């Protein structure tokens, strides 16, 4: 079973709009990571947020973490067509394994 | 640095055949892992290694073997291929923090089992 679950499963927006994706998980975590996957490619790391952090920024990306609700969100501001991809959250819950969610497929229309 | 490399990029097997998917990294990373990704889904962990000579099972290890004789290489062996193993396979590596660090992924191997 997957530790993280993304919501929505698919999202379609216009270029310039903001995109928000959510991730919920079940057990306590050490950290949570977000990855991007372009069609037919490997995953690329975007951002890592630790369990004692509440918010983190990287360029147009903003990630929040609410450990009381066991949830995280990824906000992409001023989206571009090049942001079209699948986005995955991944959690590390104190073992030696990283568990991925099912992903959100984002389409940004020019 | 080449990063994480995987070979082959594509492979078609018949049911019952065996093969090895190759994975290598040149970043001196201790932690390496194999995932499979089925259509429209996230990644599921098959096996991982925290260093040379040490391997362990992930979420879906059945039908797969791994070994880690060097820091650089982490091959994945399919013992007797089954159609259920049709998937895209990704290898990843990270620094000493293992799953607590950024993962570097290879480009993937697309495997079809007939």
mmCIF file with all atom_site columns, C-alpha atoms in Angstrom:
data_model
loop_
_atom_site.group_PDB
_atom_site.id
_atom_site.type_symbol
_atom_site.label_atom_id
_atom_site.label_alt_id
_atom_site.label_comp_id
_atom_site.label_asym_id
_atom_site.label_entity_id
_atom_site.label_seq_id
_atom_site.pdbx_PDB_ins_code
_atom_site.Cartn_x
_atom_site.Cartn_y
_atom_site.Cartn_z
_atom_site.occupancy
_atom_site.B_iso_or_equiv
_atom_site.pdbx_formal_charge
_atom_site.auth_seq_id
_atom_site.auth_comp_id
_atom_site.auth_asym_id
_atom_site.auth_atom_id
_atom_site.pdbx_PDB_model_num
ATOM 1   C CA . UNK A 1 1   ? 0.000  0.000   0.000   1.00 0.00 ? 1   UNK A CA 1
ATOM 2   C CA . UNK A 1 2   ? 1.160  3.558   -0.636  1.00 0.00 ? 2   UNK A CA 1
ATOM 3   C CA . UNK A 1 3   ? 2.038  5.824   2.254   1.00 0.00 ? 3   UNK A CA 1
ATOM 4   C CA . UNK A 1 4   ? 1.298  9.012   0.353   1.00 0.00 ? 4   UNK A CA 1
ATOM 5   C CA . UNK A 1 5   ? -1.761 9.824   -1.679  1.00 0.00 ? 5   UNK A CA 1
ATOM 6   C CA . UNK A 1 6   ? -1.888 12.846  -3.957  1.00 0.00 ? 6   UNK A CA 1
ATOM 7   C CA . UNK A 1 7   ? -4.953 14.896  -4.681  1.00 0.00 ? 7   UNK A CA 1
ATOM 8   C CA . UNK A 1 8   ? -6.166 15.672  -7.274  1.00 0.00 ? 8   UNK A CA 1
ATOM 9   C CA . UNK A 1 9   ? -5.119 12.816  -9.519  1.00 0.00 ? 9   UNK A CA 1
ATOM 10  C CA . UNK A 1 10  ? -5.210 15.162  -12.504 1.00 0.00 ? 10  UNK A CA 1
ATOM 11  C CA . UNK A 1 11  ? -5.193 18.940  -12.843 1.00 0.00 ? 11  UNK A CA 1
ATOM 12  C CA . UNK A 1 12  ? -5.522 21.119  -15.932 1.00 0.00 ? 12  UNK A CA 1
ATOM 13  C CA . UNK A 1 13  ? -4.852 24.856  -15.779 1.00 0.00 ? 13  UNK A CA 1
ATOM 14  C CA . UNK A 1 14  ? -3.962 27.763  -18.045 1.00 0.00 ? 14  UNK A CA 1
ATOM 15  C CA . UNK A 1 15  ? -0.462 29.155  -18.277 1.00 0.00 ? 15  UNK A CA 1
ATOM 16  C CA . UNK A 1 16  ? 0.083  31.837  -15.659 1.00 0.00 ? 16  UNK A CA 1
ATOM 17  C CA . UNK A 1 17  ? -2.300 30.294  -13.127 1.00 0.00 ? 17  UNK A CA 1
ATOM 18  C CA . UNK A 1 18  ? -1.197 28.710  -9.887  1.00 0.00 ? 18  UNK A CA 1
ATOM 19  C CA . UNK A 1 19  ? -1.309 24.934  -9.383  1.00 0.00 ? 19  UNK A CA 1
ATOM 20  C CA . UNK A 1 20  ? -1.819 23.328  -5.993  1.00 0.00 ? 20  UNK A CA 1
ATOM 21  C CA . UNK A 1 21  ? -1.330 19.639  -5.296  1.00 0.00 ? 21  UNK A CA 1
ATOM 22  C CA . UNK A 1 22  ? -1.907 17.909  -2.003  1.00 0.00 ? 22  UNK A CA 1
ATOM 23  C CA . UNK A 1 23  ? -0.371 14.847  -0.413  1.00 0.00 ? 23  UNK A CA 1
ATOM 24  C CA . UNK A 1 24  ? -1.704 12.931  2.562   1.00 0.00 ? 24  UNK A CA 1
ATOM 25  C CA . UNK A 1 25  ? 0.142  10.202  4.406   1.00 0.00 ? 25  UNK A CA 1
ATOM 26  C CA . UNK A 1 26  ? -0.646 7.713   7.109   1.00 0.00 ? 26  UNK A CA 1
ATOM 27  C CA . UNK A 1 27  ? 2.258  7.324   9.552   1.00 0.00 ? 27  UNK A CA 1
ATOM 28  C CA . UNK A 1 28  ? 4.758  9.661   11.186  1.00 0.00 ? 28  UNK A CA 1
ATOM 29  C CA . UNK A 1 29  ? 7.562  10.800  8.919   1.00 0.00 ? 29  UNK A CA 1
ATOM 30  C CA . UNK A 1 30  ? 11.110 12.113  9.114   1.00 0.00 ? 30  UNK A CA 1
ATOM 31  C CA . UNK A 1 31  ? 10.738 14.143  5.959   1.00 0.00 ? 31  UNK A CA 1
ATOM 32  C CA . UNK A 1 32  ? 8.633  14.539  2.842   1.00 0.00 ? 32  UNK A CA 1
ATOM 33  C CA . UNK A 1 33  ? 9.932  15.051  -0.663  1.00 0.00 ? 33  UNK A CA 1
ATOM 34  C CA . UNK A 1 34  ? 8.351  16.179  -3.915  1.00 0.00 ? 34  UNK A CA 1
ATOM 35  C CA . UNK A 1 35  ? 9.449  14.935  -7.321  1.00 0.00 ? 35  UNK A CA 1
ATOM 36  C CA . UNK A 1 36  ? 8.548  15.781  -10.910 1.00 0.00 ? 36  UNK A CA 1
ATOM 37  C CA . UNK A 1 37  ? 8.377  13.286  -13.754 1.00 0.00 ? 37  UNK A CA 1
ATOM 38  C CA . UNK A 1 38  ? 8.159  14.376  -17.354 1.00 0.00 ? 38  UNK A CA 1
ATOM 39  C CA . UNK A 1 39  ? 6.536  11.912  -19.714 1.00 0.00 ? 39  UNK A CA 1
ATOM 40  C CA . UNK A 1 40  ? 8.787  8.918   -20.355 1.00 0.00 ? 40  UNK A CA 1
ATOM 41  C CA . UNK A 1 41  ? 11.546 10.173  -18.063 1.00 0.00 ? 41  UNK A CA 1
ATOM 42  C CA . UNK A 1 42  ? 12.965 9.465   -14.634 1.00 0.00 ? 42  UNK A CA 1
ATOM 43  C CA . UNK A 1 43  ? 11.973 11.431  -11.554 1.00 0.00 ? 43  UNK A CA 1
ATOM 44  C CA . UNK A 1 44  ? 13.642 14.690  -10.668 1.00 0.00 ? 44  UNK A CA 1
ATOM 45  C CA . UNK A 1 45  ? 13.873 15.917  -7.090  1.00 0.00 ? 45  UNK A CA 1
ATOM 46  C CA . UNK A 1 46  ? 12.157 19.247  -6.428  1.00 0.00 ? 46  UNK A CA 1
ATOM 47  C CA . UNK A 1 47  ? 12.186 19.920  -2.717  1.00 0.00 ? 47  UNK A CA 1
ATOM 48  C CA . UNK A 1 48  ? 12.597 18.220  0.659   1.00 0.00 ? 48  UNK A CA 1
ATOM 49  C CA . UNK A 1 49  ? 10.846 19.390  3.802   1.00 0.00 ? 49  UNK A CA 1
ATOM 50  C CA . UNK A 1 50  ? 11.712 17.980  7.217   1.00 0.00 ? 50  UNK A CA 1
ATOM 51  C CA . UNK A 1 51  ? 9.143  17.059  9.821   1.00 0.00 ? 51  UNK A CA 1
ATOM 52  C CA . UNK A 1 52  ? 10.101 20.052  11.990  1.00 0.00 ? 52  UNK A CA 1
ATOM 53  C CA . UNK A 1 53  ? 9.620  22.523  9.115   1.00 0.00 ? 53  UNK A CA 1
ATOM 54  C CA . UNK A 1 54  ? 6.285  24.053  8.144   1.00 0.00 ? 54  UNK A CA 1
ATOM 55  C CA . UNK A 1 55  ? 7.067  25.778  4.875   1.00 0.00 ? 55  UNK A CA 1
ATOM 56  C CA . UNK A 1 56  ? 9.792  25.791  2.282   1.00 0.00 ? 56  UNK A CA 1
ATOM 57  C CA . UNK A 1 57  ? 10.343 27.739  -0.936  1.00 0.00 ? 57  UNK A CA 1
ATOM 58  C CA . UNK A 1 58  ? 12.372 27.058  -4.056  1.00 0.00 ? 58  UNK A CA 1
ATOM 59  C CA . UNK A 1 59  ? 11.907 29.463  -6.947  1.00 0.00 ? 59  UNK A CA 1
ATOM 60  C CA . UNK A 1 60  ? 8.260  29.246  -8.000  1.00 0.00 ? 60  UNK A CA 1
ATOM 61  C CA . UNK A 1 61  ? 7.645  26.276  -5.699  1.00 0.00 ? 61  UNK A CA 1
ATOM 62  C CA . UNK A 1 62  ? 6.189  26.516  -2.223  1.00 0.00 ? 62  UNK A CA 1
ATOM 63  C CA . UNK A 1 63  ? 5.755  23.431  -0.056  1.00 0.00 ? 63  UNK A CA 1
ATOM 64  C CA . UNK A 1 64  ? 3.903  23.308  3.232   1.00 0.00 ? 64  UNK A CA 1
ATOM 65  C CA . UNK A 1 65  ? 3.799  20.502  5.758   1.00 0.00 ? 65  UNK A CA 1
ATOM 66  C CA . UNK A 1 66  ? 1.188  19.974  8.455   1.00 0.00 ? 66  UNK A CA 1
ATOM 67  C CA . UNK A 1 67  ? 2.252  16.996  10.568  1.00 0.00 ? 67  UNK A CA 1
ATOM 68  C CA . UNK A 1 68  ? -0.878 17.218  12.738  1.00 0.00 ? 68  UNK A CA 1
ATOM 69  C CA . UNK A 1 69  ? -3.021 16.594  9.655   1.00 0.00 ? 69  UNK A CA 1
ATOM 70  C CA . UNK A 1 70  ? -0.419 14.338  8.024   1.00 0.00 ? 70  UNK A CA 1
ATOM 71  C CA . UNK A 1 71  ? -0.563 16.364  4.849   1.00 0.00 ? 71  UNK A CA 1
ATOM 72  C CA . UNK A 1 72  ? 1.583  18.459  2.554   1.00 0.00 ? 72  UNK A CA 1
ATOM 73  C CA . UNK A 1 73  ? 0.875  20.746  -0.368  1.00 0.00 ? 73  UNK A CA 1
ATOM 74  C CA . UNK A 1 74  ? 2.939  21.794  -3.359  1.00 0.00 ? 74  UNK A CA 1
ATOM 75  C CA . UNK A 1 75  ? 2.135  25.152  -4.921  1.00 0.00 ? 75  UNK A CA 1
ATOM 76  C CA . UNK A 1 76  ? 3.540  26.105  -8.310  1.00 0.00 ? 76  UNK A CA 1
ATOM 77  C CA . UNK A 1 77  ? 3.041  29.799  -8.969  1.00 0.00 ? 77  UNK A CA 1
ATOM 78  C CA . UNK A 1 78  ? 2.744  31.435  -12.402 1.00 0.00 ? 78  UNK A CA 1
ATOM 79  C CA . UNK A 1 79  ? 2.729  28.059  -14.139 1.00 0.00 ? 79  UNK A CA 1
ATOM 80  C CA . UNK A 1 80  ? 4.321  27.525  -17.534 1.00 0.00 ? 80  UNK A CA 1
ATOM 81  C CA . UNK A 1 81  ? 3.679  24.958  -20.254 1.00 0.00 ? 81  UNK A CA 1
ATOM 82  C CA . UNK A 1 82  ? 7.025  23.395  -19.288 1.00 0.00 ? 82  UNK A CA 1
ATOM 83  C CA . UNK A 1 83  ? 5.565  22.572  -15.848 1.00 0.00 ? 83  UNK A CA 1
ATOM 84  C CA . UNK A 1 84  ? 3.359  19.944  -17.510 1.00 0.00 ? 84  UNK A CA 1
ATOM 85  C CA . UNK A 1 85  ? 4.386  16.708  -15.777 1.00 0.00 ? 85  UNK A CA 1
ATOM 86  C CA . UNK A 1 86  ? 3.410  14.282  -13.046 1.00 0.00 ? 86  UNK A CA 1
ATOM 87  C CA . UNK A 1 87  ? 4.225  15.275  -9.491  1.00 0.00 ? 87  UNK A CA 1
ATOM 88  C CA . UNK A 1 88  ? 4.829  12.782  -6.701  1.00 0.00 ? 88  UNK A CA 1
ATOM 89  C CA . UNK A 1 89  ? 5.243  13.081  -2.978  1.00 0.00 ? 89  UNK A CA 1
ATOM 90  C CA . UNK A 1 90  ? 7.469  10.620  -1.149  1.00 0.00 ? 90  UNK A CA 1
ATOM 91  C CA . UNK A 1 91  ? 7.778  9.967   2.562   1.00 0.00 ? 91  UNK A CA 1
ATOM 92  C CA . UNK A 1 92  ? 10.500 8.549   4.743   1.00 0.00 ? 92  UNK A CA 1
ATOM 93  C CA . UNK A 1 93  ? 8.996  7.073   7.883   1.00 0.00 ? 93  UNK A CA 1
ATOM 94  C CA . UNK A 1 94  ? 12.070 6.165   9.934   1.00 0.00 ? 94  UNK A CA 1
ATOM 95  C CA . UNK A 1 95  ? 12.911 2.971   8.085   1.00 0.00 ? 95  UNK A CA 1
ATOM 96  C CA . UNK A 1 96  ? 15.265 2.581   5.154   1.00 0.00 ? 96  UNK A CA 1
ATOM 97  C CA . UNK A 1 97  ? 12.527 2.921   2.567   1.00 0.00 ? 97  UNK A CA 1
ATOM 98  C CA . UNK A 1 98  ? 11.109 5.869   0.689   1.00 0.00 ? 98  UNK A CA 1
ATOM 99  C CA . UNK A 1 99  ? 7.436  5.445   -0.218  1.00 0.00 ? 99  UNK A CA 1
ATOM 100 C CA . UNK A 1 100 ? 5.847  7.271   -3.145  1.00 0.00 ? 100 UNK A CA 1
ATOM 101 C CA . UNK A 1 101 ? 2.277  8.332   -3.704  1.00 0.00 ? 101 UNK A CA 1
ATOM 102 C CA . UNK A 1 102 ? 0.287  7.782   -6.883  1.00 0.00 ? 102 UNK A CA 1
ATOM 103 C CA . UNK A 1 103 ? 1.010  11.239  -8.300  1.00 0.00 ? 103 UNK A CA 1
ATOM 104 C CA . UNK A 1 104 ? -0.842 14.235  -9.702  1.00 0.00 ? 104 UNK A CA 1
ATOM 105 C CA . UNK A 1 105 ? -0.814 14.703  -13.469 1.00 0.00 ? 105 UNK A CA 1
ATOM 106 C CA . UNK A 1 106 ? -0.571 18.417  -14.214 1.00 0.00 ? 106 UNK A CA 1
ATOM 107 C CA . UNK A 1 107 ? -1.315 19.859  -17.613 1.00 0.00 ? 107 UNK A CA 1
ATOM 108 C CA . UNK A 1 108 ? -0.576 23.530  -18.223 1.00 0.00 ? 108 UNK A CA 1
ATOM 109 C CA . UNK A 1 109 ? -2.219 24.834  -21.369 1.00 0.00 ? 109 UNK A CA 1
ATOM 110 C CA . UNK A 1 110 ? -0.444 27.612  -23.265 1.00 0.00 ? 110 UNK A CA 1
ATOM 111 C CA . UNK B 2 1   ? 29.422 12.950  -13.857 1.00 0.00 ? 1   UNK B CA 1
ATOM 112 C CA . UNK B 2 2   ? 27.078 10.624  -15.755 1.00 0.00 ? 2   UNK B CA 1
ATOM 113 C CA . UNK B 2 3   ? 24.851 10.335  -12.667 1.00 0.00 ? 3   UNK B CA 1
ATOM 114 C CA . UNK B 2 4   ? 22.707 7.188   -12.603 1.00 0.00 ? 4   UNK B CA 1
ATOM 115 C CA . UNK B 2 5   ? 22.770 5.105   -15.761 1.00 0.00 ? 5   UNK B CA 1
ATOM 116 C CA . UNK B 2 6   ? 20.518 2.181   -16.649 1.00 0.00 ? 6   UNK B CA 1
ATOM 117 C CA . UNK B 2 7   ? 20.749 -0.384  -19.408 1.00 0.00 ? 7   UNK B CA 1
ATOM 118 C CA . UNK B 2 8   ? 18.984 -1.460  -21.491 1.00 0.00 ? 8   UNK B CA 1
ATOM 119 C CA . UNK B 2 9   ? 16.432 1.287   -22.206 1.00 0.00 ? 9   UNK B CA 1
ATOM 120 C CA . UNK B 2 10  ? 13.926 -1.177  -23.632 1.00 0.00 ? 10  UNK B CA 1
ATOM 121 C CA . UNK B 2 11  ? 13.585 -4.948  -23.349 1.00 0.00 ? 11  UNK B CA 1
ATOM 122 C CA . UNK B 2 12  ? 11.058 -7.542  -24.486 1.00 0.00 ? 12  UNK B CA 1
ATOM 123 C CA . UNK B 2 13  ? 11.109 -10.946 -22.830 1.00 0.00 ? 13  UNK B CA 1
ATOM 124 C CA . UNK B 2 14  ? 9.098  -14.105 -23.145 1.00 0.00 ? 14  UNK B CA 1
ATOM 125 C CA . UNK B 2 15  ? 7.481  -15.613 -20.087 1.00 0.00 ? 15  UNK B CA 1
ATOM 126 C CA . UNK B 2 16  ? 10.008 -17.689 -18.173 1.00 0.00 ? 16  UNK B CA 1
ATOM 127 C CA . UNK B 2 17  ? 13.093 -15.970 -19.486 1.00 0.00 ? 17  UNK B CA 1
ATOM 128 C CA . UNK B 2 18  ? 15.568 -14.398 -17.089 1.00 0.00 ? 18  UNK B CA 1
ATOM 129 C CA . UNK B 2 19  ? 17.522 -11.199 -17.445 1.00 0.00 ? 19  UNK B CA 1
ATOM 130 C CA . UNK B 2 20  ? 19.487 -8.604  -15.546 1.00 0.00 ? 20  UNK B CA 1
ATOM 131 C CA . UNK B 2 21  ? 18.764 -4.890  -15.544 1.00 0.00 ? 21  UNK B CA 1
ATOM 132 C CA . UNK B 2 22  ? 21.931 -2.904  -15.023 1.00 0.00 ? 22  UNK B CA 1
ATOM 133 C CA . UNK B 2 23  ? 22.277 0.187   -12.852 1.00 0.00 ? 23  UNK B CA 1
ATOM 134 C CA . UNK B 2 24  ? 25.416 2.170   -12.160 1.00 0.00 ? 24  UNK B CA 1
ATOM 135 C CA . UNK B 2 25  ? 26.179 5.481   -10.464 1.00 0.00 ? 25  UNK B CA 1
ATOM 136 C CA . UNK B 2 26  ? 29.388 7.507   -10.373 1.00 0.00 ? 26  UNK B CA 1
ATOM 137 C CA . UNK B 2 27  ? 28.553 9.759   -7.411  1.00 0.00 ? 27  UNK B CA 1
ATOM 138 C CA . UNK B 2 28  ? 29.925 7.445   -4.705  1.00 0.00 ? 28  UNK B CA 1
ATOM 139 C CA . UNK B 2 29  ? 26.457 7.138   -3.205  1.00 0.00 ? 29  UNK B CA 1
ATOM 140 C CA . UNK B 2 30  ? 25.947 4.548   -0.506  1.00 0.00 ? 30  UNK B CA 1
ATOM 141 C CA . UNK B 2 31  ? 22.188 4.068   -0.881  1.00 0.00 ? 31  UNK B CA 1
ATOM 142 C CA . UNK B 2 32  ? 20.744 2.557   -4.049  1.00 0.00 ? 32  UNK B CA 1
ATOM 143 C CA . UNK B 2 33  ? 17.265 1.307   -4.804  1.00 0.00 ? 33  UNK B CA 1
ATOM 144 C CA . UNK B 2 34  ? 15.071 -0.219  -7.488  1.00 0.00 ? 34  UNK B CA 1
ATOM 145 C CA . UNK B 2 35  ? 11.478 0.803   -8.156  1.00 0.00 ? 35  UNK B CA 1
ATOM 146 C CA . UNK B 2 36  ? 8.865  -0.308  -10.597 1.00 0.00 ? 36  UNK B CA 1
ATOM 147 C CA . UNK B 2 37  ? 6.242  2.009   -12.030 1.00 0.00 ? 37  UNK B CA 1
ATOM 148 C CA . UNK B 2 38  ? 3.086  0.622   -13.561 1.00 0.00 ? 38  UNK B CA 1
ATOM 149 C CA . UNK B 2 39  ? 0.948  2.749   -15.930 1.00 0.00 ? 39  UNK B CA 1
ATOM 150 C CA . UNK B 2 40  ? -0.629 5.753   -14.243 1.00 0.00 ? 40  UNK B CA 1
ATOM 151 C CA . UNK B 2 41  ? 0.772  4.844   -10.857 1.00 0.00 ? 41  UNK B CA 1
ATOM 152 C CA . UNK B 2 42  ? 3.477  5.847   -8.461  1.00 0.00 ? 42  UNK B CA 1
ATOM 153 C CA . UNK B 2 43  ? 6.689  3.987   -7.753  1.00 0.00 ? 43  UNK B CA 1
ATOM 154 C CA . UNK B 2 44  ? 6.882  0.841   -5.657  1.00 0.00 ? 44  UNK B CA 1
ATOM 155 C CA . UNK B 2 45  ? 10.128 -0.167  -4.010  1.00 0.00 ? 45  UNK B CA 1
ATOM 156 C CA . UNK B 2 46  ? 11.495 -3.573  -5.033  1.00 0.00 ? 46  UNK B CA 1
ATOM 157 C CA . UNK B 2 47  ? 14.880 -3.810  -3.280  1.00 0.00 ? 47  UNK B CA 1
ATOM 158 C CA . UNK B 2 48  ? 17.355 -1.411  -1.785  1.00 0.00 ? 48  UNK B CA 1
ATOM 159 C CA . UNK B 2 49  ? 20.939 -1.358  -0.567  1.00 0.00 ? 49  UNK B CA 1
ATOM 160 C CA . UNK B 2 50  ? 22.538 0.813   2.113   1.00 0.00 ? 50  UNK B CA 1
ATOM 161 C CA . UNK B 2 51  ? 26.057 -0.028  0.970   1.00 0.00 ? 51  UNK B CA 1
ATOM 162 C CA . UNK B 2 52  ? 28.248 -2.591  -0.761  1.00 0.00 ? 52  UNK B CA 1
ATOM 163 C CA . UNK B 2 53  ? 27.423 -6.087  0.421   1.00 0.00 ? 53  UNK B CA 1
ATOM 164 C CA . UNK B 2 54  ? 24.136 -5.078  2.074   1.00 0.00 ? 54  UNK B CA 1
ATOM 165 C CA . UNK B 2 55  ? 20.733 -5.474  0.436   1.00 0.00 ? 55  UNK B CA 1
ATOM 166 C CA . UNK B 2 56  ? 17.180 -5.669  1.717   1.00 0.00 ? 56  UNK B CA 1
ATOM 167 C CA . UNK B 2 57  ? 13.673 -6.182  0.430   1.00 0.00 ? 57  UNK B CA 1
ATOM 168 C CA . UNK B 2 58  ? 11.251 -3.418  -0.356  1.00 0.00 ? 58  UNK B CA 1
ATOM 169 C CA . UNK B 2 59  ? 7.514  -3.481  -0.858  1.00 0.00 ? 59  UNK B CA 1
ATOM 170 C CA . UNK B 2 60  ? 7.358  -5.811  -3.884  1.00 0.00 ? 60  UNK B CA 1
ATOM 171 C CA . UNK B 2 61  ? 10.474 -8.068  -3.907  1.00 0.00 ? 61  UNK B CA 1
ATOM 172 C CA . UNK B 2 62  ? 8.991  -11.334 -5.169  1.00 0.00 ? 62  UNK B CA 1
ATOM 173 C CA . UNK B 2 63  ? 10.456 -12.503 -8.477  1.00 0.00 ? 63  UNK B CA 1
ATOM 174 C CA . UNK B 2 64  ? 13.508 -10.239 -8.231  1.00 0.00 ? 64  UNK B CA 1
ATOM 175 C CA . UNK B 2 65  ? 17.036 -10.637 -6.891  1.00 0.00 ? 65  UNK B CA 1
ATOM 176 C CA . UNK B 2 66  ? 19.717 -8.038  -6.276  1.00 0.00 ? 66  UNK B CA 1
ATOM 177 C CA . UNK B 2 67  ? 23.350 -7.934  -5.253  1.00 0.00 ? 67  UNK B CA 1
ATOM 178 C CA . UNK B 2 68  ? 25.724 -5.100  -4.399  1.00 0.00 ? 68  UNK B CA 1
ATOM 179 C CA . UNK B 2 69  ? 29.322 -6.168  -4.843  1.00 0.00 ? 69  UNK B CA 1
ATOM 180 C CA . UNK B 2 70  ? 30.579 -2.622  -5.470  1.00 0.00 ? 70  UNK B CA 1
ATOM 181 C CA . UNK B 2 71  ? 29.444 0.862   -4.462  1.00 0.00 ? 71  UNK B CA 1
ATOM 182 C CA . UNK B 2 72  ? 28.858 1.783   -8.106  1.00 0.00 ? 72  UNK B CA 1
ATOM 183 C CA . UNK B 2 73  ? 26.699 -1.102  -9.382  1.00 0.00 ? 73  UNK B CA 1
ATOM 184 C CA . UNK B 2 74  ? 23.323 -2.457  -8.306  1.00 0.00 ? 74  UNK B CA 1
ATOM 185 C CA . UNK B 2 75  ? 21.935 -4.967  -10.840 1.00 0.00 ? 75  UNK B CA 1
ATOM 186 C CA . UNK B 2 76  ? 18.369 -6.259  -10.667 1.00 0.00 ? 76  UNK B CA 1
ATOM 187 C CA . UNK B 2 77  ? 17.742 -9.827  -11.791 1.00 0.00 ? 77  UNK B CA 1
ATOM 188 C CA . UNK B 2 78  ? 14.440 -11.199 -12.969 1.00 0.00 ? 78  UNK B CA 1
ATOM 189 C CA . UNK B 2 79  ? 14.573 -14.914 -12.266 1.00 0.00 ? 79  UNK B CA 1
ATOM 190 C CA . UNK B 2 80  ? 11.683 -16.155 -14.430 1.00 0.00 ? 80  UNK B CA 1
ATOM 191 C CA . UNK B 2 81  ? 9.843  -13.308 -16.133 1.00 0.00 ? 81  UNK B CA 1
ATOM 192 C CA . UNK B 2 82  ? 6.064  -13.115 -15.886 1.00 0.00 ? 82  UNK B CA 1
ATOM 193 C CA . UNK B 2 83  ? 3.611  -10.790 -17.683 1.00 0.00 ? 83  UNK B CA 1
ATOM 194 C CA . UNK B 2 84  ? 2.883  -9.158  -14.294 1.00 0.00 ? 84  UNK B CA 1
ATOM 195 C CA . UNK B 2 85  ? 6.463  -7.859  -14.356 1.00 0.00 ? 85  UNK B CA 1
ATOM 196 C CA . UNK B 2 86  ? 5.750  -5.711  -17.406 1.00 0.00 ? 86  UNK B CA 1
ATOM 197 C CA . UNK B 2 87  ? 6.590  -2.274  -16.099 1.00 0.00 ? 87  UNK B CA 1
ATOM 198 C CA . UNK B 2 88  ? 9.067  0.583   -16.181 1.00 0.00 ? 88  UNK B CA 1
ATOM 199 C CA . UNK B 2 89  ? 11.971 0.031   -13.802 1.00 0.00 ? 89  UNK B CA 1
ATOM 200 C CA . UNK B 2 90  ? 13.852 2.888   -12.191 1.00 0.00 ? 90  UNK B CA 1
ATOM 201 C CA . UNK B 2 91  ? 17.095 2.774   -10.290 1.00 0.00 ? 91  UNK B CA 1
ATOM 202 C CA . UNK B 2 92  ? 17.949 5.545   -7.841  1.00 0.00 ? 92  UNK B CA 1
ATOM 203 C CA . UNK B 2 93  ? 20.815 6.488   -5.563  1.00 0.00 ? 93  UNK B CA 1
ATOM 204 C CA . UNK B 2 94  ? 21.382 8.916   -2.727  1.00 0.00 ? 94  UNK B CA 1
ATOM 205 C CA . UNK B 2 95  ? 24.032 9.974   -0.240  1.00 0.00 ? 95  UNK B CA 1
ATOM 206 C CA . UNK B 2 96  ? 24.542 8.524   3.184   1.00 0.00 ? 96  UNK B CA 1
ATOM 207 C CA . UNK B 2 97  ? 21.145 9.676   4.391   1.00 0.00 ? 97  UNK B CA 1
ATOM 208 C CA . UNK B 2 98  ? 19.463 7.048   2.259   1.00 0.00 ? 98  UNK B CA 1
ATOM 209 C CA . UNK B 2 99  ? 15.721 7.726   1.983   1.00 0.00 ? 99  UNK B CA 1
ATOM 210 C CA . UNK B 2 100 ? 16.180 10.913  3.992   1.00 0.00 ? 100 UNK B CA 1
ATOM 211 C CA . UNK B 2 101 ? 18.195 12.474  1.179   1.00 0.00 ? 101 UNK B CA 1
ATOM 212 C CA . UNK B 2 102 ? 17.418 13.613  -2.334  1.00 0.00 ? 102 UNK B CA 1
ATOM 213 C CA . UNK B 2 103 ? 17.152 10.623  -4.691  1.00 0.00 ? 103 UNK B CA 1
ATOM 214 C CA . UNK B 2 104 ? 18.865 10.707  -8.083  1.00 0.00 ? 104 UNK B CA 1
ATOM 215 C CA . UNK B 2 105 ? 16.999 8.623   -10.627 1.00 0.00 ? 105 UNK B CA 1
ATOM 216 C CA . UNK B 2 106 ? 18.138 6.887   -13.767 1.00 0.00 ? 106 UNK B CA 1
ATOM 217 C CA . UNK B 2 107 ? 16.193 7.213   -17.045 1.00 0.00 ? 107 UNK B CA 1
ATOM 218 C CA . UNK B 2 108 ? 14.418 3.890   -16.605 1.00 0.00 ? 108 UNK B CA 1
ATOM 219 C CA . UNK B 2 109 ? 14.157 0.544   -18.383 1.00 0.00 ? 109 UNK B CA 1
ATOM 220 C CA . UNK B 2 110 ? 10.852 -0.228  -20.104 1.00 0.00 ? 110 UNK B CA 1
ATOM 221 C CA . UNK B 2 111 ? 10.254 -3.983  -19.848 1.00 0.00 ? 111 UNK B CA 1
ATOM 222 C CA . UNK B 2 112 ? 7.569  -5.952  -21.643 1.00 0.00 ? 112 UNK B CA 1
ATOM 223 C CA . UNK B 2 113 ? 6.986  -9.610  -20.827 1.00 0.00 ? 113 UNK B CA 1
ATOM 224 C CA . UNK B 2 114 ? 4.960  -11.536 -23.399 1.00 0.00 ? 114 UNK B CA 1
#
